[in-house]
Every structure is written in structure tokens, then in C-alpha cells.
């Protein structure tokens, strides 16, 4: 399967712990996005990479969040000192430049529960 | 700023009938794209259909069509011949250039239930 993959699919952690999620994009896609989705809402943009460069960060991305894409392939999203409000689905998407019709393809997401 | 509004939290449709899911949008960007995604209970967002702001014709993809009315700023999704497997959450989204990224702005979604 050559779609976007994410690991782990589920994560339960205690408040104050650090967690790290991984995203593997579609291999020929140089653009990678992270979104957060809380219950009953649509996803919200967190951050964007073009190749290895992090070019955009949302104000939602507090200083406890850090994302990397070291070789322009897979990406990691780390949350330090987790809080209960971080409980959400974290979605990764990838795309290739296509002018206006740049379709983002999503992975299955990582569901985080902070106790 | 971009905004997507989906006013139908839930919709029911009988199997084999057609259903329309509403979406209105707001943007000051003259160049934008409109997308519909399907999210089953498993959580994955599945791309369904795309409409560009300059496209003259409404987009179609199999049983999905997008009723694009630019003057009204609406981009409704029409699903024909509904199937039980169409039961899912449906999100309308808009892509517009914000900084260097074509971020997607999503609506709050419509939960579609197909009845046998």
C-alpha cells in the first residue's frame, strides 16, 4: 500500500508525559501537513513542511509541540508535558504541487488520549 | 480568513436515493479549491471530489457530484444512489494560499446515515 501511514494508531498517556507520533507520506509527495481534530469538529491545521523545511506553523501549535521532517521523507510530531486538552486525533496529510488542485491525502490518524 | 459552514449536523437518506449535503464558504482569495472528504468511524479522511474556483463545469466523480454556485459561495455535494457504505461523516474543505501553504480549512461536518 502506498498511502499515507501513521504510527501509532492509538496512544494513551498520563498528563505530563511526552509523546511522539510518526507520519510516512506518499513517497513522491514533497509536502506534508499535520492537523488536529477534536471530537465533533473538522480538522485544524497545525503545521506544514515542504521537503525538510517547516514553512508554516499555526498559532494552535504551542511551544510544547515540535515537528520535524529531517530528510524530507517521514515526519514526527512531539508533544511535551501533555495536557488533557491535547486529547484529539492527529492527522497527517501529504501532497505534491499541482497549482490550485493540490489534493491532500490523509493518513489514518493517531488518536491520543491524555488521562 | 477562510471559513466553511456546514449547517446540517446530521442527515438521513434511504438506500438507493440521492442526497445533497450543504456547504457554504467565505474567502477573499480569488483562487481557491473546494474539496469534500469522507471520514468513516475508523477515522481516515478519504478524498472524494475537487472543484477549482475557476472551473466552469461542476465536478463529478462516479456517484459524487459537486453543485458549485460561485455567486452564492456554495459547494454542495450530491451523492446519487446512496449505499449503506456511504454512512460516514462528510467534511467540506477549502484550500487557499495562506503564507506559503495551501492549508485546508474544514467545516464542522455532516453525519450521513443511509437507511436500508
PDB file of N, CA and C in Angstrom, chain A residues 4 9 31 33 35 37 40-45 48 50 55-56 89 91 99-109 111, chain B residues 31-33 35 37 39-47 50 89 91 95 98-109:
ATOM      1  N   UNK A   4      -0.617   7.223   2.804  1.00  0.00           N
ATOM      2  CA  UNK A   4      -0.004   7.838   3.976  1.00  0.00           C
ATOM      3  C   UNK A   4      -0.212   6.910   5.176  1.00  0.00           C
ATOM      4  N   UNK A   9      -1.473   4.106  15.963  1.00  0.00           N
ATOM      5  CA  UNK A   9      -2.855   4.455  15.640  1.00  0.00           C
ATOM      6  C   UNK A   9      -3.572   4.982  16.881  1.00  0.00           C
ATOM      7  N   UNK A  31       5.258  17.623   0.049  1.00  0.00           N
ATOM      8  CA  UNK A  31       4.576  18.486   1.021  1.00  0.00           C
ATOM      9  C   UNK A  31       3.879  17.624   2.062  1.00  0.00           C
ATOM     10  N   UNK A  33       1.598  17.858   5.830  1.00  0.00           N
ATOM     11  CA  UNK A  33       0.794  18.688   6.731  1.00  0.00           C
ATOM     12  C   UNK A  33       0.422  17.870   7.971  1.00  0.00           C
ATOM     13  N   UNK A  35      -2.537  18.030  11.064  1.00  0.00           N
ATOM     14  CA  UNK A  35      -3.794  18.624  11.507  1.00  0.00           C
ATOM     15  C   UNK A  35      -4.186  17.985  12.837  1.00  0.00           C
ATOM     16  N   UNK A  37      -7.723  17.122  15.135  1.00  0.00           N
ATOM     17  CA  UNK A  37      -9.182  17.059  15.081  1.00  0.00           C
ATOM     18  C   UNK A  37      -9.720  16.659  16.445  1.00  0.00           C
ATOM     19  N   UNK A  40     -16.162  15.926  17.202  1.00  0.00           N
ATOM     20  CA  UNK A  40     -17.271  16.697  16.672  1.00  0.00           C
ATOM     21  C   UNK A  40     -16.870  17.885  15.821  1.00  0.00           C
ATOM     22  N   UNK A  41     -15.590  18.008  15.548  1.00  0.00           N
ATOM     23  CA  UNK A  41     -15.107  19.142  14.762  1.00  0.00           C
ATOM     24  C   UNK A  41     -14.352  18.668  13.531  1.00  0.00           C
ATOM     25  N   UNK A  42     -14.168  19.578  12.595  1.00  0.00           N
ATOM     26  CA  UNK A  42     -13.309  19.288  11.466  1.00  0.00           C
ATOM     27  C   UNK A  42     -11.852  19.464  11.854  1.00  0.00           C
ATOM     28  N   UNK A  43     -10.956  18.895  11.073  1.00  0.00           N
ATOM     29  CA  UNK A  43      -9.525  19.051  11.374  1.00  0.00           C
ATOM     30  C   UNK A  43      -9.091  20.517  11.305  1.00  0.00           C
ATOM     31  N   UNK A  44      -8.078  20.843  12.124  1.00  0.00           N
ATOM     32  CA  UNK A  44      -7.499  22.185  12.125  1.00  0.00           C
ATOM     33  C   UNK A  44      -6.013  22.079  11.815  1.00  0.00           C
ATOM     34  N   UNK A  45      -5.556  22.975  10.980  1.00  0.00           N
ATOM     35  CA  UNK A  45      -4.170  22.985  10.544  1.00  0.00           C
ATOM     36  C   UNK A  45      -3.219  23.258  11.698  1.00  0.00           C
ATOM     37  N   UNK A  48       3.149  22.788   8.426  1.00  0.00           N
ATOM     38  CA  UNK A  48       3.362  22.393   7.041  1.00  0.00           C
ATOM     39  C   UNK A  48       4.847  22.315   6.745  1.00  0.00           C
ATOM     40  N   UNK A  50       7.631  21.668   3.483  1.00  0.00           N
ATOM     41  CA  UNK A  50       7.951  21.419   2.091  1.00  0.00           C
ATOM     42  C   UNK A  50       9.355  20.833   2.097  1.00  0.00           C
ATOM     43  N   UNK A  55       7.639  25.363   6.985  1.00  0.00           N
ATOM     44  CA  UNK A  55       7.377  26.687   6.441  1.00  0.00           C
ATOM     45  C   UNK A  55       6.216  27.413   7.103  1.00  0.00           C
ATOM     46  N   UNK A  56       5.314  26.675   7.718  1.00  0.00           N
ATOM     47  CA  UNK A  56       4.169  27.324   8.350  1.00  0.00           C
ATOM     48  C   UNK A  56       3.859  26.629   9.677  1.00  0.00           C
ATOM     49  N   UNK A  89      -7.510  13.633  17.730  1.00  0.00           N
ATOM     50  CA  UNK A  89      -6.979  12.826  16.639  1.00  0.00           C
ATOM     51  C   UNK A  89      -5.949  13.700  15.923  1.00  0.00           C
ATOM     52  N   UNK A  91      -3.869  14.080  12.590  1.00  0.00           N
ATOM     53  CA  UNK A  91      -3.892  13.615  11.205  1.00  0.00           C
ATOM     54  C   UNK A  91      -2.722  14.185  10.430  1.00  0.00           C
ATOM     55  N   UNK A  99      -0.609  23.265  -8.547  1.00  0.00           N
ATOM     56  CA  UNK A  99      -1.337  24.514  -8.713  1.00  0.00           C
ATOM     57  C   UNK A  99      -2.511  24.545  -7.775  1.00  0.00           C
ATOM     58  N   UNK A 100      -3.661  24.955  -8.254  1.00  0.00           N
ATOM     59  CA  UNK A 100      -4.833  25.058  -7.398  1.00  0.00           C
ATOM     60  C   UNK A 100      -5.333  23.708  -6.921  1.00  0.00           C
ATOM     61  N   UNK A 101      -5.263  22.705  -7.810  1.00  0.00           N
ATOM     62  CA  UNK A 101      -5.767  21.398  -7.412  1.00  0.00           C
ATOM     63  C   UNK A 101      -4.662  20.597  -6.747  1.00  0.00           C
ATOM     64  N   UNK A 102      -4.299  21.021  -5.571  1.00  0.00           N
ATOM     65  CA  UNK A 102      -3.324  20.267  -4.804  1.00  0.00           C
ATOM     66  C   UNK A 102      -4.105  19.470  -3.787  1.00  0.00           C
ATOM     67  N   UNK A 103      -4.299  18.203  -4.049  1.00  0.00           N
ATOM     68  CA  UNK A 103      -5.119  17.366  -3.179  1.00  0.00           C
ATOM     69  C   UNK A 103      -4.265  16.792  -2.074  1.00  0.00           C
ATOM     70  N   UNK A 104      -4.710  16.981  -0.852  1.00  0.00           N
ATOM     71  CA  UNK A 104      -4.020  16.415   0.297  1.00  0.00           C
ATOM     72  C   UNK A 104      -4.629  15.051   0.600  1.00  0.00           C
ATOM     73  N   UNK A 105      -3.773  14.059   0.722  1.00  0.00           N
ATOM     74  CA  UNK A 105      -4.199  12.698   1.043  1.00  0.00           C
ATOM     75  C   UNK A 105      -3.820  12.414   2.491  1.00  0.00           C
ATOM     76  N   UNK A 106      -4.789  11.937   3.237  1.00  0.00           N
ATOM     77  CA  UNK A 106      -4.621  11.788   4.676  1.00  0.00           C
ATOM     78  C   UNK A 106      -4.273  10.362   5.076  1.00  0.00           C
ATOM     79  N   UNK A 107      -3.564  10.275   6.188  1.00  0.00           N
ATOM     80  CA  UNK A 107      -3.332   9.007   6.833  1.00  0.00           C
ATOM     81  C   UNK A 107      -4.485   8.645   7.756  1.00  0.00           C
ATOM     82  N   UNK A 108      -4.385   7.500   8.426  1.00  0.00           N
ATOM     83  CA  UNK A 108      -5.477   7.034   9.287  1.00  0.00           C
ATOM     84  C   UNK A 108      -5.562   7.766  10.614  1.00  0.00           C
ATOM     85  N   UNK A 109      -4.545   8.564  10.928  1.00  0.00           N
ATOM     86  CA  UNK A 109      -4.579   9.345  12.154  1.00  0.00           C
ATOM     87  C   UNK A 109      -4.053   8.596  13.370  1.00  0.00           C
ATOM     88  N   UNK A 111      -4.957   8.561  17.390  1.00  0.00           N
ATOM     89  CA  UNK A 111      -5.883   9.034  18.435  1.00  0.00           C
ATOM     90  C   UNK A 111      -5.124   9.102  19.751  1.00  0.00           C
TER      91      UNK A 111
ATOM     92  N   UNK B  31      -8.411  32.785  -5.928  1.00  0.00           N
ATOM     93  CA  UNK B  31      -8.045  31.448  -6.395  1.00  0.00           C
ATOM     94  C   UNK B  31      -8.108  30.482  -5.220  1.00  0.00           C
ATOM     95  N   UNK B  32      -9.009  29.536  -5.301  1.00  0.00           N
ATOM     96  CA  UNK B  32      -9.180  28.595  -4.193  1.00  0.00           C
ATOM     97  C   UNK B  32      -9.714  27.273  -4.734  1.00  0.00           C
ATOM     98  N   UNK B  33      -9.620  26.271  -3.913  1.00  0.00           N
ATOM     99  CA  UNK B  33     -10.165  24.972  -4.271  1.00  0.00           C
ATOM    100  C   UNK B  33     -11.134  24.505  -3.201  1.00  0.00           C
ATOM    101  N   UNK B  35     -13.041  21.075  -1.624  1.00  0.00           N
ATOM    102  CA  UNK B  35     -12.892  19.634  -1.516  1.00  0.00           C
ATOM    103  C   UNK B  35     -13.998  19.059  -0.638  1.00  0.00           C
ATOM    104  N   UNK B  37     -14.397  15.523   1.715  1.00  0.00           N
ATOM    105  CA  UNK B  37     -13.770  14.334   2.272  1.00  0.00           C
ATOM    106  C   UNK B  37     -14.822  13.538   3.035  1.00  0.00           C
ATOM    107  N   UNK B  39     -15.212  10.723   6.144  1.00  0.00           N
ATOM    108  CA  UNK B  39     -14.500  10.169   7.290  1.00  0.00           C
ATOM    109  C   UNK B  39     -15.350   9.086   7.941  1.00  0.00           C
ATOM    110  N   UNK B  40     -15.052   7.819   7.662  1.00  0.00           N
ATOM    111  CA  UNK B  40     -15.773   6.734   8.356  1.00  0.00           C
ATOM    112  C   UNK B  40     -15.379   6.707   9.830  1.00  0.00           C
ATOM    113  N   UNK B  41     -16.014   5.834  10.568  1.00  0.00           N
ATOM    114  CA  UNK B  41     -15.729   5.766  12.016  1.00  0.00           C
ATOM    115  C   UNK B  41     -14.285   5.367  12.295  1.00  0.00           C
ATOM    116  N   UNK B  42     -13.619   4.759  11.343  1.00  0.00           N
ATOM    117  CA  UNK B  42     -12.207   4.386  11.527  1.00  0.00           C
ATOM    118  C   UNK B  42     -11.295   5.608  11.614  1.00  0.00           C
ATOM    119  N   UNK B  43     -11.757   6.748  11.092  1.00  0.00           N
ATOM    120  CA  UNK B  43     -11.007   7.991  11.283  1.00  0.00           C
ATOM    121  C   UNK B  43     -10.280   8.536  10.071  1.00  0.00           C
ATOM    122  N   UNK B  44     -10.007   7.710   9.088  1.00  0.00           N
ATOM    123  CA  UNK B  44      -9.243   8.189   7.937  1.00  0.00           C
ATOM    124  C   UNK B  44     -10.084   9.141   7.089  1.00  0.00           C
ATOM    125  N   UNK B  45      -9.479  10.231   6.642  1.00  0.00           N
ATOM    126  CA  UNK B  45     -10.140  11.184   5.756  1.00  0.00           C
ATOM    127  C   UNK B  45      -9.911  10.729   4.324  1.00  0.00           C
ATOM    128  N   UNK B  46     -11.003  10.449   3.617  1.00  0.00           N
ATOM    129  CA  UNK B  46     -10.920   9.933   2.255  1.00  0.00           C
ATOM    130  C   UNK B  46     -11.343  11.024   1.284  1.00  0.00           C
ATOM    131  N   UNK B  47     -10.463  11.381   0.369  1.00  0.00           N
ATOM    132  CA  UNK B  47     -10.757  12.405  -0.631  1.00  0.00           C
ATOM    133  C   UNK B  47     -11.834  11.906  -1.599  1.00  0.00           C
ATOM    134  N   UNK B  50     -13.058  17.319  -6.039  1.00  0.00           N
ATOM    135  CA  UNK B  50     -12.436  18.647  -6.021  1.00  0.00           C
ATOM    136  C   UNK B  50     -13.117  19.564  -7.048  1.00  0.00           C
ATOM    137  N   UNK B  89     -19.101  10.470   8.236  1.00  0.00           N
ATOM    138  CA  UNK B  89     -19.045  11.918   8.393  1.00  0.00           C
ATOM    139  C   UNK B  89     -18.472  12.496   7.108  1.00  0.00           C
ATOM    140  N   UNK B  91     -16.977  16.003   5.264  1.00  0.00           N
ATOM    141  CA  UNK B  91     -16.427  17.335   5.506  1.00  0.00           C
ATOM    142  C   UNK B  91     -16.218  18.065   4.196  1.00  0.00           C
ATOM    143  N   UNK B  95      -9.227  25.097   0.148  1.00  0.00           N
ATOM    144  CA  UNK B  95      -7.788  25.299   0.087  1.00  0.00           C
ATOM    145  C   UNK B  95      -7.532  26.679  -0.481  1.00  0.00           C
ATOM    146  N   UNK B  98      -2.248  30.453   2.193  1.00  0.00           N
ATOM    147  CA  UNK B  98      -2.044  31.208   3.424  1.00  0.00           C
ATOM    148  C   UNK B  98      -0.563  31.116   3.742  1.00  0.00           C
ATOM    149  N   UNK B  99       0.119  32.223   3.580  1.00  0.00           N
ATOM    150  CA  UNK B  99       1.566  32.165   3.684  1.00  0.00           C
ATOM    151  C   UNK B  99       2.093  31.360   2.519  1.00  0.00           C
ATOM    152  N   UNK B 100       2.861  30.359   2.813  1.00  0.00           N
ATOM    153  CA  UNK B 100       3.424  29.529   1.754  1.00  0.00           C
ATOM    154  C   UNK B 100       2.672  28.219   1.597  1.00  0.00           C
ATOM    155  N   UNK B 101       1.648  28.012   2.397  1.00  0.00           N
ATOM    156  CA  UNK B 101       0.984  26.713   2.397  1.00  0.00           C
ATOM    157  C   UNK B 101      -0.439  26.817   1.897  1.00  0.00           C
ATOM    158  N   UNK B 102      -0.848  25.795   1.167  1.00  0.00           N
ATOM    159  CA  UNK B 102      -2.262  25.696   0.797  1.00  0.00           C
ATOM    160  C   UNK B 102      -2.966  24.886   1.879  1.00  0.00           C
ATOM    161  N   UNK B 103      -3.217  25.567   3.007  1.00  0.00           N
ATOM    162  CA  UNK B 103      -3.866  24.889   4.122  1.00  0.00           C
ATOM    163  C   UNK B 103      -5.300  24.579   3.759  1.00  0.00           C
ATOM    164  N   UNK B 104      -5.802  23.504   4.335  1.00  0.00           N
ATOM    165  CA  UNK B 104      -7.224  23.202   4.216  1.00  0.00           C
ATOM    166  C   UNK B 104      -7.958  23.747   5.435  1.00  0.00           C
ATOM    167  N   UNK B 105      -9.044  24.452   5.177  1.00  0.00           N
ATOM    168  CA  UNK B 105      -9.954  24.896   6.238  1.00  0.00           C
ATOM    169  C   UNK B 105     -11.207  24.047   6.122  1.00  0.00           C
ATOM    170  N   UNK B 106     -11.572  23.369   7.200  1.00  0.00           N
ATOM    171  CA  UNK B 106     -12.683  22.427   7.181  1.00  0.00           C
ATOM    172  C   UNK B 106     -13.927  23.017   7.841  1.00  0.00           C
ATOM    173  N   UNK B 107     -15.076  22.514   7.398  1.00  0.00           N
ATOM    174  CA  UNK B 107     -16.314  22.769   8.113  1.00  0.00           C
ATOM    175  C   UNK B 107     -16.445  21.794   9.276  1.00  0.00           C
ATOM    176  N   UNK B 108     -17.581  21.875   9.952  1.00  0.00           N
ATOM    177  CA  UNK B 108     -17.788  21.032  11.141  1.00  0.00           C
ATOM    178  C   UNK B 108     -18.355  19.662  10.792  1.00  0.00           C
ATOM    179  N   UNK B 109     -18.688  19.464   9.523  1.00  0.00           N
ATOM    180  CA  UNK B 109     -19.087  18.139   9.081  1.00  0.00           C
ATOM    181  C   UNK B 109     -20.570  17.858   9.130  1.00  0.00           C
TER     182      UNK B 109
END
